[in-house]
Coordinates of C-alpha atoms and ligand atoms in Angstrom, one line a residue:
X480 CA -112.4 148.0 -111.7
X481 CA -114.8 146.6 -109.1
X482 CA -117.4 144.5 -110.8
X483 CA -120.9 145.8 -110.4
X484 CA -123.0 143.2 -112.2
X485 CA -121.4 143.8 -115.6
X486 CA -122.7 141.1 -118.0
X487 CA -120.4 138.4 -119.2
X488 CA -121.4 135.6 -121.5
X489 CA -119.5 132.3 -121.1
X490 CA -119.9 129.4 -123.5
X491 CA -119.7 125.7 -122.6
X492 CA -120.6 126.0 -118.9
X493 CA -121.9 122.4 -118.3
X494 CA -118.5 121.3 -116.8
X495 CA -114.8 121.9 -116.5
X496 CA -113.3 125.3 -117.2
X497 CA -116.6 127.0 -118.4
X498 CA -118.5 126.0 -115.3
X499 CA -115.7 127.0 -113.0
X500 CA -115.2 130.4 -114.7
X501 CA -118.9 131.1 -114.7
X502 CA -119.3 130.4 -111.0
X503 CA -116.1 132.3 -110.0
X504 CA -117.2 135.4 -112.0
X505 CA -120.7 135.3 -110.6
X506 CA -119.2 135.0 -107.0
X507 CA -117.1 138.0 -107.8
X508 CA -119.9 140.4 -108.8
X509 CA -120.4 139.9 -112.6
X510 CA -123.7 138.9 -114.0
X511 CA -122.8 135.7 -115.8
X512 CA -124.8 134.4 -118.8
X513 CA -123.7 130.8 -118.5
X514 CA -124.6 129.0 -121.8
X515 CA -125.1 125.3 -122.0
X516 CA -126.6 122.8 -124.5
X517 CA -128.7 120.7 -122.2
X518 CA -131.5 121.7 -119.9
X519 CA -130.2 119.4 -117.1
X520 CA -126.9 121.4 -117.1
X521 CA -128.9 124.7 -116.9
X522 CA -130.8 123.2 -114.0
X523 CA -127.6 122.2 -112.1
X524 CA -126.4 125.8 -112.4
X525 CA -129.7 127.2 -111.3
X526 CA -129.5 124.9 -108.2
X527 CA -126.6 127.0 -107.0
X528 CA -129.1 129.8 -106.4
X529 CA -126.7 132.6 -107.2
X530 CA -128.7 135.5 -108.5
X531 CA -125.6 136.6 -110.6
X532 CA -125.6 133.3 -112.4
X533 CA -128.1 133.2 -115.3
X534 CA -128.1 129.8 -117.1
X535 CA -129.0 130.1 -120.8
X536 CA -130.1 127.0 -122.7
X537 CA -129.7 126.0 -125.5
X538 CA -126.6 127.3 -127.1
X539 CA -125.0 124.7 -129.3
X540 CA -122.3 126.5 -131.3
X541 CA -122.9 124.2 -134.2
X542 CA -126.5 125.7 -134.4
X543 CA -126.2 129.4 -135.2
X544 CA -129.9 129.6 -135.5
X545 CA -130.1 129.4 -131.6
X546 CA -128.1 132.7 -131.2
X547 CA -131.0 135.2 -131.7
X548 CA -132.9 133.8 -128.7
X549 CA -129.7 133.9 -126.6
X550 CA -129.2 137.5 -127.6
X551 CA -132.8 138.4 -126.7
X552 CA -132.5 136.8 -123.3
X553 CA -129.2 138.6 -122.6
X554 CA -130.6 142.0 -123.7
X555 CA -133.7 141.6 -121.6
X556 CA -131.7 140.7 -118.4
X557 CA -129.2 143.5 -119.0
X558 CA -132.2 145.9 -119.4
X559 CA -133.8 144.5 -116.2
X560 CA -130.5 145.2 -114.3
X561 CA -130.1 148.6 -115.9
X562 CA -126.8 147.7 -117.5
X563 CA -125.5 149.3 -120.7
X564 CA -124.2 146.7 -123.1
X565 CA -122.5 143.3 -122.6
X566 CA -119.1 143.7 -120.9
X567 CA -117.5 140.5 -122.2
X568 CA -117.8 137.2 -124.0
X569 CA -115.6 134.2 -122.9
X570 CA -115.2 131.8 -125.8
X571 CA -114.6 128.5 -124.0
X572 CA -116.7 125.7 -125.5
X573 CA -114.9 122.9 -127.3
X574 CA -114.8 119.1 -127.5
X575 CA -111.9 116.8 -127.6
X576 CA -110.6 113.9 -129.8
X577 CA -107.4 111.9 -129.7
X578 CA -106.5 110.4 -133.0
X579 CA -103.8 110.4 -135.7
X580 CA -104.8 112.8 -138.5
X581 CA -104.9 109.8 -140.9
X582 CA -107.7 108.2 -138.8
X583 CA -109.5 111.2 -137.4
X584 CA -113.3 110.9 -137.6
X585 CA -114.2 113.6 -140.1
X586 CA -117.7 114.1 -138.8
X587 CA -116.3 114.8 -135.3
X588 CA -113.6 117.0 -136.8
X589 CA -116.3 119.0 -138.6
X590 CA -118.2 119.5 -135.4
X591 CA -115.0 120.7 -133.7
X592 CA -114.4 123.3 -136.5
X593 CA -118.0 124.5 -136.1
X594 CA -117.7 124.7 -132.3
X595 CA -114.3 126.4 -132.1
X596 CA -114.2 128.5 -135.2
X597 CA -117.5 129.1 -137.0
X598 CA -119.7 129.3 -133.8
X599 CA -117.6 131.9 -132.0
X600 CA -117.6 134.1 -135.1
X601 CA -121.4 133.8 -135.5
X602 CA -121.7 134.6 -131.8
X603 CA -119.5 137.7 -132.1
X604 CA -121.3 138.9 -135.2
X605 CA -124.5 138.9 -133.1
X606 CA -123.1 140.3 -129.9
X607 CA -120.5 142.9 -131.0
X608 CA -123.0 145.7 -131.2
X609 CA -123.9 145.0 -127.6
X610 CA -120.3 144.7 -126.5
X611 CA -119.5 148.1 -128.2
X612 CA -122.2 149.7 -125.9
X613 CA -120.4 148.5 -122.7
X614 CA -117.7 150.8 -121.4
X615 CA -114.5 148.7 -121.3
X616 CA -116.1 145.8 -123.2
X617 CA -113.7 142.9 -124.1
X618 CA -113.5 139.4 -125.6
X619 CA -111.7 136.4 -123.9
X620 CA -110.5 133.3 -125.6
X621 CA -109.8 130.1 -123.6
X622 CA -107.0 128.4 -125.5
X623 CA -104.3 125.8 -125.3
X624 CA -101.0 127.0 -123.7
X625 CA -99.1 127.7 -126.9
X626 CA -99.1 127.3 -130.7
X627 CA -97.4 123.9 -130.8
X628 CA -97.9 121.0 -133.2
X629 CA -99.0 118.4 -130.6
X630 CA -99.5 115.1 -132.4
X631 CA -102.7 113.1 -132.0
X632 CA -104.7 116.1 -130.6
X633 CA -104.8 118.1 -133.8
X634 CA -108.5 118.6 -133.9
X635 CA -108.0 121.0 -130.9
X636 CA -104.7 122.5 -131.7
X637 CA -105.3 123.2 -135.4
X638 CA -108.4 125.1 -134.3
X639 CA -106.5 127.0 -131.7
X640 CA -103.9 128.1 -134.3
X641 CA -106.9 129.5 -136.3
X642 CA -108.7 130.9 -133.2
X643 CA -105.4 132.6 -132.2
X644 CA -105.4 134.3 -135.7
X645 CA -109.1 135.3 -135.3
X646 CA -108.4 136.8 -131.9
X647 CA -105.3 138.7 -133.0
X648 CA -107.0 140.0 -136.2
X649 CA -110.0 141.0 -134.2
X650 CA -107.7 142.9 -131.8
X651 CA -106.6 145.0 -134.8
X652 CA -110.0 145.3 -136.4
X653 CA -111.7 146.4 -133.1
X654 CA -109.0 148.9 -132.2
X655 CA -111.2 151.9 -133.0
X656 CA -113.6 150.8 -130.3
X657 CA -110.9 149.7 -127.8
X658 CA -112.3 146.2 -127.5
X659 CA -109.4 144.1 -126.5
X660 CA -109.1 140.4 -127.3
X661 CA -107.5 138.5 -124.4
X662 CA -106.0 135.0 -124.8
X663 CA -106.2 132.9 -121.6
X664 CA -103.8 130.1 -122.5
X665 CA -104.3 127.0 -120.3
X666 CA -101.9 124.2 -119.6
X667 CA -103.3 120.9 -118.1
X668 CA -106.5 121.7 -116.3
X669 CA -108.3 119.0 -114.3
X670 CA -111.6 118.6 -116.2
X671 CA -113.7 115.7 -117.4
X672 CA -112.3 116.2 -120.9
X673 CA -109.1 114.3 -120.3
X674 CA -110.9 111.1 -119.1
X675 CA -113.4 111.4 -121.9
X676 CA -110.7 111.7 -124.6
X677 CA -109.1 108.5 -123.3
X678 CA -112.5 106.7 -123.3
X679 CA -113.1 107.9 -126.9
X680 CA -109.6 106.7 -127.8
X681 CA -110.3 103.2 -126.4
X682 CA -113.5 103.1 -128.4
X683 CA -111.7 104.3 -131.5
X684 CA -109.1 101.5 -131.1
X685 CA -111.8 98.9 -131.5
X686 CA -113.3 100.7 -134.5
X687 CA -110.3 101.7 -136.6
X688 CA -109.1 99.1 -139.2
X689 CA -106.5 96.9 -137.5
X690 CA -103.9 97.2 -140.2
X691 CA -104.0 101.0 -140.0
X692 CA -104.2 101.4 -136.2
X693 CA -101.2 98.9 -135.9
X694 CA -99.1 101.5 -137.7
X695 CA -99.7 104.0 -134.8
X696 CA -100.2 101.6 -131.9
X697 CA -96.7 102.0 -130.4
X698 CA -96.8 105.8 -130.7
X699 CA -100.3 106.1 -129.3
X700 CA -99.5 103.8 -126.3
X701 CA -96.5 106.0 -125.5
X702 CA -98.8 109.0 -125.8
X703 CA -101.3 107.5 -123.5
X704 CA -98.6 106.7 -120.9
X705 CA -97.2 110.2 -121.0
X706 CA -100.7 111.7 -120.7
X707 CA -101.3 109.5 -117.6
X708 CA -98.3 111.2 -116.0
X709 CA -99.3 114.6 -117.2
X710 CA -102.8 114.1 -115.8
X711 CA -101.4 113.9 -112.2
X712 CA -100.3 117.5 -112.4
X713 CA -103.4 119.0 -113.8
X714 CA -104.6 122.3 -112.2
X715 CA -108.0 123.0 -110.6
X716 CA -110.2 124.9 -113.1
X717 CA -111.0 127.5 -110.5
X718 CA -107.5 128.9 -111.2
X719 CA -108.6 129.6 -114.8
X720 CA -111.7 131.4 -113.3
X721 CA -109.3 133.6 -111.2
X722 CA -107.2 134.5 -114.2
X723 CA -110.3 135.3 -116.3
X724 CA -111.6 137.5 -113.4
X725 CA -108.2 139.3 -113.3
X726 CA -108.4 139.9 -117.1
X727 CA -111.9 141.2 -116.8
X728 CA -111.1 143.5 -113.9
X729 CA -107.9 145.0 -115.4
X730 CA -108.3 148.5 -116.8
X731 CA -105.9 147.4 -119.5
X732 CA -105.8 143.6 -119.7
X733 CA -102.7 141.9 -121.1
X734 CA -103.1 140.3 -124.5
X735 CA -102.1 136.9 -123.0
X736 CA -102.3 135.2 -119.7
X737 CA -100.9 131.7 -118.9
X738 CA -102.4 129.4 -116.4
X739 CA -102.2 125.7 -115.5
X740 CA -99.8 122.8 -115.5
X741 CA -96.9 123.2 -117.9
X742 CA -98.4 126.3 -119.4
X743 CA -95.3 128.4 -118.9
X744 CA -93.0 125.7 -120.3
X745 CA -95.2 125.4 -123.4
X746 CA -95.2 129.2 -124.0
X747 CA -91.4 129.2 -123.6
X748 CA -91.0 126.4 -126.1
X749 CA -93.1 128.3 -128.6
X750 CA -90.5 131.1 -128.7
X751 CA -87.9 128.8 -130.4
X752 CA -87.6 128.5 -134.2
X753 CA -90.2 126.3 -135.7
X754 CA -87.7 123.6 -136.8
X755 CA -86.5 123.3 -133.2
X756 CA -90.0 123.2 -131.9
X757 CA -91.0 120.4 -134.4
X758 CA -87.9 118.4 -133.4
X759 CA -88.8 118.8 -129.7
X760 CA -92.3 117.6 -130.3
X761 CA -91.1 114.6 -132.4
X762 CA -88.9 113.5 -129.4
X763 CA -91.8 113.5 -126.8
Ligands
NAP2155 N1 -108.7 120.9 -119.8 C1 -107.6 121.3 -120.3 O1 -106.5 120.9 -119.9 C2 -107.6 122.4 -121.3 C3 -106.4 123.0 -121.7 C4 -106.4 124.0 -122.6 C5 -107.5 124.4 -123.2 N2 -108.7 123.8 -122.9 C6 -109.9 124.3 -123.5 O2 -110.9 124.7 -122.6 C7 -112.2 124.6 -123.1 C8 -113.0 123.8 -122.1 O3 -112.5 122.5 -121.9 P1 -112.7 121.6 -120.6 O4 -111.4 121.0 -120.4 O5 -113.3 122.4 -119.6 O6 -113.7 120.5 -121.2 P2 -115.2 120.1 -120.7 O7 -115.3 119.9 -119.3 O8 -115.4 118.9 -121.6 O9 -116.1 121.3 -121.2 C9 -116.3 121.5 -122.6 C10 -117.6 122.4 -122.6 O10 -117.8 122.8 -124.0 C11 -119.1 122.4 -124.3 N3 -119.3 122.2 -125.7 C12 -118.8 121.2 -126.5 N4 -119.2 121.3 -127.8 C13 -120.1 122.3 -127.8 C14 -120.9 122.9 -128.8 N5 -120.9 122.4 -130.0 N6 -121.6 124.0 -128.5 C15 -121.6 124.5 -127.2 N7 -120.9 123.9 -126.2 C16 -120.2 122.9 -126.5 C17 -119.5 121.2 -123.5 O11 -120.9 121.0 -123.4 P3 -121.6 119.6 -123.3 O12 -121.4 119.1 -121.9 O13 -123.0 119.8 -123.7 O14 -120.8 118.7 -124.2 C18 -118.8 121.6 -122.2 O15 -119.7 122.5 -121.5 C19 -112.0 123.8 -124.4 O16 -112.1 124.7 -125.5 C20 -110.6 123.2 -124.3 O17 -110.0 123.0 -125.5 C21 -108.8 122.9 -121.9

């Protein structure tokens, strides 16, 4: 289809993938409700002066009480543009943490579970009636490239295993209304998240009890070195924007799209028996 201001809500648009997706979709004719947590980030989006880009603040996915106001704004804007229903939601928001499970900060992990699993469900519960009204309505999930047990970044990957289950179960539950759930599985994308994770890890090194961090020091140092190399190949986030745009424009979107550095390799590795995959991950 050729976009004609169909409404798309994207979460986590302050930076990285969310911001790139929101801008690309707005440039390609969608009305984008770009949600952020901080007013300064909404202002930065507004400065782009794209009438298709509608910043919405605040939407913190750990704060479901903020959702009704977001819904009201979206409904009012869609009515103003004469659009029937919300065409799509892109679940993108998420934080990052690098740590062995034994030393993971439980408060941060809790926030991650809220952001990646509880918040998106609360959002969908509020918005599905509106998506049902839009011809061709759909849900997009920005995810890691494959279901792999990647050590030391479990706060993200464990959530993605669960989000993958949510998306695939929703695909079945929403079949009567033909609302597809599309996974956009991203490899290494060049966003501020990678640098931030490393800074957080540096800080954590100084906070964790020495006798316990010493148990993991060699493995983590190896991980940091390999991440440094991986970072050199990261893909521009606009490529994710292009893939999301393709998935939104397709009459029948695929259930999965792969994009970004090493994404295809990870998806290929996922096809092997779990025991092989686990052995491969242990050798990294
Ligand atoms: N970069 C990659 O290589 C890669 C690969 C695969 C998947 N992904 C996934 O892509 C998504 C975006 O990541 P990114 O790399 O673009 O990172 P990013 O630049 O750090 O963007 C993360 C976005 O999520 C928002 N966010 C975090 N916690 C939130 C919360 N509780 N409520 C609402 N928004 C929240 C952030 O807002 P604030 O600025 O307010 O914190 C920010 O806008 C994540 O889900 C990530 O796991 C990334």
